[in-house]
PDB file of C-alpha atoms in Angstrom:
ATOM      1  CA  UNK A 120      17.054 -16.444 -37.524  1.00 45.00           C
ATOM      2  CA  UNK A 121      16.781 -15.339 -34.065  1.00 47.00           C
ATOM      3  CA  UNK A 122      14.509 -15.677 -31.841  1.00 48.00           C
ATOM      4  CA  UNK A 123      11.754 -13.224 -31.270  1.00 50.00           C
ATOM      5  CA  UNK A 124      12.205 -10.578 -28.025  1.00 51.00           C
ATOM      6  CA  UNK A 125       9.895 -11.807 -25.505  1.00 46.00           C
ATOM      7  CA  UNK A 126       8.916  -9.210 -23.154  1.00 48.00           C
ATOM      8  CA  UNK A 127       9.232  -9.734 -19.473  1.00 52.00           C
ATOM      9  CA  UNK A 128       7.587  -7.891 -16.454  1.00 55.00           C
ATOM     10  CA  UNK A 129      10.961  -8.386 -14.406  1.00 53.00           C
ATOM     11  CA  UNK A 130      14.483  -7.509 -15.436  1.00 55.00           C
ATOM     12  CA  UNK A 131      17.600  -9.742 -14.591  1.00 55.00           C
ATOM     13  CA  UNK A 132      20.159  -7.689 -15.884  1.00 58.00           C
ATOM     14  CA  UNK A 133      19.835  -5.170 -13.227  1.00 57.00           C
ATOM     15  CA  UNK A 134      18.638  -7.051 -10.490  1.00 55.00           C
ATOM     16  CA  UNK A 135      16.857  -4.702  -7.870  1.00 53.00           C
ATOM     17  CA  UNK A 136      14.715  -6.335  -5.548  1.00 53.00           C
ATOM     18  CA  UNK A 137      12.066  -4.345  -7.010  1.00 51.00           C
ATOM     19  CA  UNK A 138      12.405  -5.728 -10.572  1.00 56.00           C
ATOM     20  CA  UNK A 139      13.911  -8.867 -10.159  1.00 60.00           C
ATOM     21  CA  UNK A 140      10.749 -10.377  -9.207  1.00 72.00           C
ATOM     22  CA  UNK A 141       7.955 -11.222 -11.631  1.00 78.00           C
ATOM     23  CA  UNK A 142       4.736  -9.300 -10.816  1.00 81.00           C
ATOM     24  CA  UNK A 143       2.753 -12.371 -10.192  1.00 86.00           C
ATOM     25  CA  UNK A 144       4.826 -12.910  -7.347  1.00 88.00           C
ATOM     26  CA  UNK A 145       5.874 -10.054  -5.331  1.00 92.00           C
ATOM     27  CA  UNK A 146       6.049  -9.067  -1.072  1.00 93.00           C
ATOM     28  CA  UNK A 147       4.051  -6.150  -0.723  1.00 95.00           C
ATOM     29  CA  UNK A 148       4.569  -4.290   2.688  1.00 94.00           C
ATOM     30  CA  UNK A 149       0.795  -2.773   3.809  1.00 96.00           C
ATOM     31  CA  UNK A 150       1.051  -0.114   6.647  1.00 95.00           C
ATOM     32  CA  UNK A 151      -1.897  -0.508   8.716  1.00 97.00           C
ATOM     33  CA  UNK A 152      -2.846   3.107  10.009  1.00 95.00           C
ATOM     34  CA  UNK A 153      -5.456   3.277  12.957  1.00 96.00           C
ATOM     35  CA  UNK A 154      -4.082   6.626  14.276  1.00 94.00           C
ATOM     36  CA  UNK A 155      -2.093   9.571  12.466  1.00 91.00           C
ATOM     37  CA  UNK A 156      -1.766  11.539  15.365  1.00 92.00           C
ATOM     38  CA  UNK A 157      -0.953   9.224  17.624  1.00 93.00           C
ATOM     39  CA  UNK A 158       1.345   7.383  14.851  1.00 91.00           C
ATOM     40  CA  UNK A 159      -0.320   3.827  15.369  1.00 93.00           C
ATOM     41  CA  UNK A 160       1.100   1.843  12.760  1.00 95.00           C
ATOM     42  CA  UNK A 161       1.455  -1.950  12.154  1.00 96.00           C
ATOM     43  CA  UNK A 162       2.917  -3.340   8.906  1.00 95.00           C
ATOM     44  CA  UNK A 163       1.129  -6.265   7.597  1.00 97.00           C
ATOM     45  CA  UNK A 164       3.557  -8.242   5.055  1.00 96.00           C
ATOM     46  CA  UNK A 165       2.065  -9.991   1.764  1.00 96.00           C
ATOM     47  CA  UNK A 166       4.200 -12.380   0.146  1.00 95.00           C
ATOM     48  CA  UNK A 167       3.532 -14.082  -3.393  1.00 94.00           C
ATOM     49  CA  UNK A 168       1.134 -11.486  -4.478  1.00 95.00           C
ATOM     50  CA  UNK A 169      -0.089 -11.437  -7.861  1.00 95.00           C
ATOM     51  CA  UNK A 170       0.064  -7.682  -9.165  1.00 93.00           C
ATOM     52  CA  UNK A 171      -1.591  -8.704 -12.458  1.00 93.00           C
ATOM     53  CA  UNK A 172      -4.368 -10.202 -11.462  1.00 94.00           C
ATOM     54  CA  UNK A 173      -5.544  -7.986  -8.189  1.00 95.00           C
ATOM     55  CA  UNK A 174      -7.227  -4.590  -8.436  1.00 96.00           C
ATOM     56  CA  UNK A 175      -6.898  -1.895  -5.568  1.00 95.00           C
ATOM     57  CA  UNK A 176     -10.679  -3.454  -4.351  1.00 96.00           C
ATOM     58  CA  UNK A 177      -9.030  -7.015  -4.134  1.00 96.00           C
ATOM     59  CA  UNK A 178      -6.472  -5.859  -2.114  1.00 97.00           C
ATOM     60  CA  UNK A 179      -8.437  -4.298   0.469  1.00 97.00           C
ATOM     61  CA  UNK A 180     -10.475  -7.345   0.572  1.00 96.00           C
ATOM     62  CA  UNK A 181      -7.772  -9.139   1.349  1.00 97.00           C
ATOM     63  CA  UNK A 182      -5.779  -7.199   3.926  1.00 97.00           C
ATOM     64  CA  UNK A 183      -9.736  -6.336   5.866  1.00 97.00           C
ATOM     65  CA  UNK A 184      -9.903 -10.176   6.231  1.00 97.00           C
ATOM     66  CA  UNK A 185      -6.077 -10.207   7.633  1.00 97.00           C
ATOM     67  CA  UNK A 186      -6.986  -7.763  10.286  1.00 97.00           C
ATOM     68  CA  UNK A 187     -10.131  -9.603  11.109  1.00 96.00           C
ATOM     69  CA  UNK A 188      -8.224 -12.918  11.269  1.00 96.00           C
ATOM     70  CA  UNK A 189      -4.930 -12.176  12.919  1.00 96.00           C
ATOM     71  CA  UNK A 190      -4.928 -11.245  16.452  1.00 95.00           C
ATOM     72  CA  UNK A 191      -2.008  -9.116  16.392  1.00 95.00           C
ATOM     73  CA  UNK A 192      -3.987  -6.681  14.544  1.00 97.00           C
ATOM     74  CA  UNK A 193      -7.367  -6.826  17.373  1.00 97.00           C
ATOM     75  CA  UNK A 194      -6.753  -3.117  18.448  1.00 96.00           C
ATOM     76  CA  UNK A 195      -6.538  -2.055  14.724  1.00 97.00           C
ATOM     77  CA  UNK A 196     -10.190  -3.617  14.265  1.00 96.00           C
ATOM     78  CA  UNK A 197     -12.560  -0.461  15.453  1.00 96.00           C
ATOM     79  CA  UNK A 198     -11.456   1.772  12.563  1.00 96.00           C
ATOM     80  CA  UNK A 199     -13.117   1.467   8.815  1.00 96.00           C
ATOM     81  CA  UNK A 200     -10.354   1.225   6.764  1.00 97.00           C
ATOM     82  CA  UNK A 201     -11.497   2.815   3.178  1.00 96.00           C
ATOM     83  CA  UNK A 202      -8.371   4.330   1.129  1.00 94.00           C
ATOM     84  CA  UNK A 203      -4.887   3.082   0.034  1.00 94.00           C
ATOM     85  CA  UNK A 204      -2.208   5.184  -1.215  1.00 92.00           C
ATOM     86  CA  UNK A 205       1.397   4.002  -1.893  1.00 89.00           C
ATOM     87  CA  UNK A 206       3.581   5.340   0.669  1.00 87.00           C
ATOM     88  CA  UNK A 207       7.224   4.432  -1.400  1.00 82.00           C
ATOM     89  CA  UNK A 208       8.285   2.503  -3.880  1.00 70.00           C
ATOM     90  CA  UNK A 209      10.918   0.320  -3.569  1.00 71.00           C
ATOM     91  CA  UNK A 210      14.496   1.998  -3.472  1.00 60.00           C
ATOM     92  CA  UNK A 211      12.597   5.384  -4.160  1.00 60.00           C
ATOM     93  CA  UNK A 212      12.863   8.321  -2.014  1.00 57.00           C
ATOM     94  CA  UNK A 213      10.916   8.325   1.455  1.00 61.00           C
ATOM     95  CA  UNK A 214       8.757  10.924   2.636  1.00 60.00           C
ATOM     96  CA  UNK A 215      10.110  12.792   5.967  1.00 56.00           C
ATOM     97  CA  UNK A 216       6.392  11.760   7.663  1.00 63.00           C
ATOM     98  CA  UNK A 217       6.430   8.472   9.599  1.00 66.00           C
ATOM     99  CA  UNK A 218       2.937   8.064   8.987  1.00 79.00           C
ATOM    100  CA  UNK A 219       1.872   8.782   5.984  1.00 78.00           C
ATOM    101  CA  UNK A 220       2.790  10.542   2.573  1.00 74.00           C
ATOM    102  CA  UNK A 221       1.051  13.893   1.947  1.00 73.00           C
ATOM    103  CA  UNK A 222       2.417  14.188  -1.490  1.00 72.00           C
ATOM    104  CA  UNK A 223       0.655  12.588  -4.514  1.00 70.00           C
ATOM    105  CA  UNK A 224      -3.182  12.673  -3.302  1.00 74.00           C
ATOM    106  CA  UNK A 225      -4.259  13.562  -6.872  1.00 76.00           C
ATOM    107  CA  UNK A 226      -2.307  11.122  -9.039  1.00 77.00           C
ATOM    108  CA  UNK A 227      -1.785   7.260  -9.304  1.00 77.00           C
ATOM    109  CA  UNK A 228      -0.379   6.916  -5.894  1.00 86.00           C
ATOM    110  CA  UNK A 229      -4.006   6.423  -4.779  1.00 89.00           C
ATOM    111  CA  UNK A 230      -5.570   3.438  -5.073  1.00 92.00           C
ATOM    112  CA  UNK A 231      -8.898   2.776  -6.042  1.00 92.00           C
ATOM    113  CA  UNK A 232     -10.886   0.328  -3.996  1.00 91.00           C
ATOM    114  CA  UNK A 233     -13.890   0.995  -4.897  1.00 90.00           C
ATOM    115  CA  UNK A 234     -14.302  -0.720  -8.345  1.00 89.00           C
ATOM    116  CA  UNK A 235     -13.727  -4.343  -8.388  1.00 87.00           C
ATOM    117  CA  UNK A 236     -13.208  -4.474 -12.140  1.00 89.00           C
ATOM    118  CA  UNK A 237     -10.709  -1.274 -11.737  1.00 89.00           C
ATOM    119  CA  UNK A 238      -7.158  -1.302 -12.432  1.00 92.00           C
ATOM    120  CA  UNK A 239      -4.720  -3.626 -11.866  1.00 95.00           C
ATOM    121  CA  UNK A 240      -2.372  -3.072  -9.298  1.00 94.00           C
ATOM    122  CA  UNK A 241       0.820  -3.187 -11.587  1.00 91.00           C
ATOM    123  CA  UNK A 242      -0.814  -0.673 -13.379  1.00 92.00           C
ATOM    124  CA  UNK A 243      -0.260   1.603 -10.635  1.00 91.00           C
ATOM    125  CA  UNK A 244       3.419   0.931 -10.795  1.00 87.00           C
ATOM    126  CA  UNK A 245       3.655  -1.375  -7.647  1.00 90.00           C
ATOM    127  CA  UNK A 246       6.309  -3.548  -7.737  1.00 89.00           C
ATOM    128  CA  UNK A 247       8.210  -5.887  -5.444  1.00 90.00           C
ATOM    129  CA  UNK A 248       8.436  -4.479  -2.262  1.00 89.00           C
ATOM    130  CA  UNK A 249       6.227  -1.146  -2.427  1.00 91.00           C
ATOM    131  CA  UNK A 250       4.775   0.126   0.879  1.00 92.00           C
ATOM    132  CA  UNK A 251       1.287   0.983   0.675  1.00 93.00           C
ATOM    133  CA  UNK A 252      -0.587   2.930   3.877  1.00 94.00           C
ATOM    134  CA  UNK A 253      -4.026   1.608   4.335  1.00 96.00           C
ATOM    135  CA  UNK A 254      -6.191   4.218   6.465  1.00 95.00           C
ATOM    136  CA  UNK A 255      -9.377   6.048   7.234  1.00 96.00           C
ATOM    137  CA  UNK A 256      -9.737   8.740   4.511  1.00 94.00           C
ATOM    138  CA  UNK A 257     -11.753  11.019   7.295  1.00 96.00           C
ATOM    139  CA  UNK A 258      -9.268  10.472   9.511  1.00 95.00           C
ATOM    140  CA  UNK A 259      -6.290  11.639   6.729  1.00 92.00           C
ATOM    141  CA  UNK A 260      -8.458  14.603   6.029  1.00 93.00           C
ATOM    142  CA  UNK A 261      -8.531  15.774   9.764  1.00 94.00           C
ATOM    143  CA  UNK A 262      -4.718  15.238  10.094  1.00 92.00           C
ATOM    144  CA  UNK A 263      -3.882  16.521   6.758  1.00 90.00           C
ATOM    145  CA  UNK A 264      -5.741  20.206   7.870  1.00 92.00           C
ATOM    146  CA  UNK A 265      -3.783  19.734  11.204  1.00 90.00           C
ATOM    147  CA  UNK A 266      -0.780  17.499  11.346  1.00 86.00           C
ATOM    148  CA  UNK A 267      -0.297  17.797  15.166  1.00 85.00           C
ATOM    149  CA  UNK A 268       1.567  14.759  16.550  1.00 84.00           C
ATOM    150  CA  UNK A 269       0.559  13.482  20.149  1.00 84.00           C
ATOM    151  CA  UNK A 270       2.117  11.576  22.413  1.00 73.00           C
TER     152      UNK A 270
END
């Protein structure tokens, strides 16, 4: 008699960093975007993050707390961050835009940050080493309408 199949949320047979790490212990890169035209972006690395328990609302609050408490993010504190969107999945193709991914505005790449009982982050197909953009939605809409970069 064989042991019952045990479903795991990670795969050691194909040991990519995105699927060899359990969803309860991932590393996420949060791309905190202060200004689209001036390309002011600072990365925040979250380690040992639990995608099975945390929602988009939880992630937004955790990142906001980090921005308020980390002196390196002092210049980024004057923006009202309200939107999160997947920039790229680990081992996936990257966008040509260095600041934000203009694609996928109408699907599961935009993370619900309003509902505290919403979908868990794992339900957005977020895995280890996924990059997520954090930004102000109004600023994004203005930049998308006229994507002019300034120096």
